[in-house]
Coordinates of N, CA and C in Angstrom, one line a residue:
P5 N -12.3 -0.6 -2.0 CA -12.8 0.0 -0.6 C -12.5 -1.0 0.5
I6 N -12.1 -0.2 1.6 CA -11.9 -0.9 2.8 C -13.2 -0.3 3.9
V7 N -13.6 -1.6 4.4 CA -14.6 -1.2 5.5 C -14.0 -1.4 7.0
A8 N -14.2 -0.7 7.6 CA -13.8 -0.8 9.3 C -14.8 -0.3 10.2
Q9 N -14.6 -0.8 11.3 CA -15.4 -0.3 12.6 C -14.3 0.2 13.6
Y10 N -14.7 1.0 14.1 CA -14.0 1.8 15.3 C -14.5 2.3 16.4
A11 N -14.0 2.2 17.7 CA -14.5 2.6 18.7 C -14.5 3.8 18.9
T12 N -15.4 4.9 19.4 CA -15.5 6.3 19.3 C -14.6 6.9 20.5
G13 N -14.8 5.8 21.6 CA -14.2 6.4 22.9 C -15.0 6.7 23.9
S14 N -16.4 6.7 23.3 CA -17.6 6.9 24.4 C -18.2 5.5 24.5
G15 N -17.8 4.6 23.8 CA -18.6 3.4 24.1 C -19.4 3.0 22.9
D16 N -19.5 4.1 21.9 CA -20.3 3.8 20.6 C -19.4 3.4 19.4
K17 N -19.7 2.9 18.4 CA -19.0 2.5 17.4 C -19.2 3.0 16.0
A18 N -18.3 3.5 15.2 CA -18.9 4.1 13.8 C -18.0 3.2 12.6
L19 N -18.7 3.2 11.6 CA -18.2 2.5 10.5 C -17.3 3.4 9.7
C20 N -16.6 3.2 8.9 CA -15.7 3.8 8.1 C -15.6 3.1 6.9
I21 N -15.3 4.1 5.5 CA -14.8 3.2 4.4 C -13.6 4.0 3.9
Q22 N -12.6 3.5 3.3 CA -11.8 4.3 2.7 C -11.2 3.5 1.5
I23 N -10.9 4.5 0.7 CA -10.8 4.0 -0.8 C -9.2 4.4 -1.1
L24 N -8.8 3.8 -1.5 CA -7.4 3.7 -2.1 C -6.9 2.6 -3.1
P25 N -5.7 3.1 -3.9 CA -5.6 2.0 -4.8 C -5.0 0.8 -4.4
D26 N -4.8 -0.1 -5.4 CA -3.7 -1.3 -5.2 C -2.3 -1.0 -4.6
D27 N -1.7 0.0 -5.6 CA -0.6 0.3 -5.1 C 0.0 0.6 -3.7
A28 N -1.0 1.2 -3.0 CA -0.9 1.6 -1.6 C -0.8 0.1 -0.7
W29 N -0.9 -0.8 -0.9 CA -0.9 -2.2 -0.6 C 0.2 -2.5 -0.6
S30 N 1.1 -2.5 -1.8 CA 2.2 -2.9 -2.2 C 3.5 -1.9 -1.7
A31 N 3.3 -1.0 -1.2 CA 4.4 -0.1 -0.7 C 4.8 -0.7 0.5
S32 N 6.0 -0.5 0.6 CA 6.5 -1.2 1.7 C 6.7 -0.3 3.2
P33 N 6.7 -0.8 4.2 CA 6.3 0.2 5.3 C 7.6 1.2 5.4
E34 N 8.8 0.9 5.2 CA 9.8 1.5 4.8 C 9.7 3.0 3.7
D35 N 9.2 2.7 2.7 CA 8.9 3.4 1.5 C 8.0 4.5 1.7
G36 N 6.9 3.6 2.6 CA 5.5 4.7 2.7 C 4.6 4.8 1.3
W37 N 3.7 5.4 1.5 CA 2.8 5.8 0.4 C 2.3 7.0 0.7
S38 N 2.4 7.9 -0.7 CA 1.8 9.3 -0.5 C 1.2 9.8 -1.6
G39 N 0.3 8.9 -2.2 CA -0.8 9.1 -3.0 C -2.3 9.2 -2.3
A40 N -3.3 9.7 -2.8 CA -4.6 9.9 -2.5 C -5.0 9.1 -2.0
W41 N -5.6 9.5 -0.5 CA -6.6 8.4 -0.1 C -7.9 8.9 0.6
Y42 N -9.2 8.4 0.5 CA -10.2 9.2 0.7 C -10.9 8.2 1.8
T43 N -11.7 9.1 2.8 CA -12.0 8.1 3.9 C -13.2 8.7 4.5
S44 N -14.0 8.0 4.9 CA -15.4 8.9 5.7 C -15.9 7.9 6.8
C45 N -16.4 8.4 7.9 CA -16.9 7.7 9.0 C -18.3 8.2 9.1
A46 N -19.2 7.3 9.8 CA -20.4 7.9 10.0 C -21.0 6.9 11.1
A47 N -21.6 7.7 11.9 CA -22.0 6.9 13.2 C -23.4 6.3 12.7
E48 N -23.8 5.0 13.3 CA -24.9 4.3 13.1 C -26.2 5.2 13.6
P49 N -27.4 5.1 12.6 CA -27.3 4.1 11.6 C -27.0 4.8 10.1
F50 N -26.4 5.9 10.3 CA -26.0 6.5 8.9 C -24.8 5.8 8.0
A51 N -24.6 5.8 7.0 CA -23.9 5.0 6.1 C -22.6 5.8 5.6
P52 N -21.6 5.4 5.8 CA -20.1 6.6 5.4 C -20.3 6.5 3.9
A53 N -20.0 7.6 3.2 CA -19.4 7.5 1.8 C -18.4 8.2 1.5
A54 N -17.7 7.9 0.5 CA -16.5 8.6 0.2 C -16.6 9.1 -1.1
S55 N -16.0 10.3 -1.4 CA -16.3 10.6 -2.7 C -14.7 10.8 -3.6
V56 N -14.7 10.4 -4.8 CA -13.6 10.9 -5.6 C -13.4 11.5 -6.9
I57 N -12.8 12.2 -7.4 CA -12.9 12.8 -8.6 C -11.5 12.3 -9.4
V58 N -12.0 11.3 -10.4 CA -11.3 10.8 -11.3 C -10.2 12.0 -11.7
S59 N -8.9 11.8 -11.8 CA -7.9 12.7 -12.4 C -6.7 11.8 -12.9
E60 N -5.6 12.4 -13.5 CA -4.5 11.8 -13.9 C -3.7 11.0 -13.0
A61 N -4.2 11.2 -11.6 CA -3.5 10.4 -10.6 C -4.0 9.2 -10.2
A62 N -5.4 9.0 -10.7 CA -6.2 7.7 -10.5 C -5.4 6.6 -11.3
P63 N -5.7 5.3 -10.9 CA -5.0 4.2 -11.6 C -5.5 4.1 -13.1
A64 N -4.8 3.7 -13.8 CA -5.1 3.6 -15.2 C -6.4 2.7 -15.6
S65 N -6.4 1.6 -14.7 CA -7.8 1.0 -14.8 C -9.1 1.6 -14.7
L66 N -9.1 2.5 -13.4 CA -10.4 3.5 -13.5 C -10.4 4.5 -14.4
R67 N -9.1 5.1 -15.1 CA -9.2 5.9 -16.0 C -9.8 5.5 -17.3
E68 N -9.6 4.1 -17.6 CA -10.2 3.5 -19.0 C -11.4 3.5 -18.7
R69 N -12.1 3.2 -17.8 CA -13.7 3.4 -17.7 C -14.6 4.6 -17.4
F70 N -13.8 5.5 -16.8 CA -14.5 7.1 -16.4 C -13.2 8.2 -16.9
P71 N -14.1 8.8 -17.6 CA -13.0 10.1 -18.1 C -12.5 11.0 -17.0
N72 N -11.6 11.6 -17.1 CA -10.8 12.6 -15.9 C -12.4 13.7 -15.7
G73 N -12.3 13.9 -14.4 CA -13.4 14.7 -14.1 C -14.7 14.2 -13.4
T74 N -14.7 12.9 -13.7 CA -15.8 12.5 -13.4 C -15.9 12.1 -11.9
R75 N -17.1 12.0 -11.1 CA -17.1 12.0 -9.7 C -17.7 10.5 -9.4
L76 N -17.0 9.9 -8.4 CA -17.3 8.9 -7.9 C -18.0 8.7 -6.3
Q77 N -18.7 8.1 -6.0 CA -19.3 8.3 -4.7 C -19.4 6.4 -4.3
F78 N -18.8 6.2 -3.3 CA -18.8 4.8 -2.5 C -19.4 5.0 -1.6
V79 N -20.7 4.3 -1.2 CA -21.6 4.3 -0.1 C -21.6 2.9 0.1
L80 N -21.2 2.5 1.7 CA -21.4 1.4 2.4 C -23.2 1.3 2.2
G81 N -23.5 0.2 1.7 CA -24.9 -0.1 1.9 C -24.8 -1.6 3.1
D82 N -26.2 -2.2 2.5 CA -26.3 -3.4 3.5 C -25.4 -4.7 2.9
G83 N -23.9 -5.0 3.6 CA -23.2 -5.7 3.0 C -22.4 -5.3 1.7
V84 N -22.7 -4.4 1.1 CA -22.0 -4.1 -0.1 C -21.4 -2.6 0.0
V85 N -20.6 -2.5 -1.0 CA -20.1 -1.0 -1.0 C -20.9 -0.7 -2.6
E86 N -21.9 0.4 -2.4 CA -22.6 0.8 -3.9 C -21.4 1.8 -4.4
V87 N -21.5 1.8 -5.7 CA -20.8 3.1 -6.3 C -21.5 3.8 -7.4
Y88 N -21.6 5.0 -7.3 CA -22.3 5.9 -8.2 C -21.3 6.7 -9.0
S89 N -21.6 7.2 -10.2 CA -20.9 8.1 -10.8 C -21.7 9.3 -11.6
A90 N -21.2 10.6 -11.6 CA -21.6 11.4 -11.9 C -20.5 12.1 -12.9
E91 N -21.0 13.2 -14.1 CA -20.0 13.8 -14.8 C -19.9 15.1 -13.9
A92 N -18.9 15.8 -14.0 CA -18.5 17.1 -13.6 C -19.4 17.9 -14.0
P93 N -19.5 18.8 -12.7 CA -20.8 19.8 -13.2 C -20.2 20.7 -14.5
T94 N -21.5 21.5 -15.2 CA -21.2 22.1 -16.4 C -20.3 23.3 -15.9
G95 N -19.6 23.7 -16.9 CA -18.5 24.9 -16.6 C -17.3 24.5 -15.9
E96 N -16.9 23.0 -15.6 CA -15.9 23.0 -14.8 C -15.1 22.0 -16.0
A97 N -13.7 22.6 -16.3 CA -12.7 21.6 -17.1 C -12.5 20.7 -16.3
A98 N -12.5 19.5 -17.2 CA -11.6 18.4 -16.6 C -10.4 18.3 -17.0
D99 N -9.7 17.7 -16.4 CA -7.9 17.5 -16.7 C -7.6 16.6 -17.5

């Protein structure tokens, strides 16, 4: 996860969290990167939270720990990123 703060243009600031795999960072600017990118921003005092569904497109290291269809939520806590997991809702097939 990447945590950043940005100015909203009205003098306020918002916190954002971005979730993307390591290979996004190794892509050259010329080649770009076209994979999944999850982001969320929130105005203080609320915490940004980004949710991801584990799929075949997820990094292998993530799929080794969480089966396809698992829901992951990344929430910015007090100086840490908390990660929660849940199984796919009943009746929904995992890939």
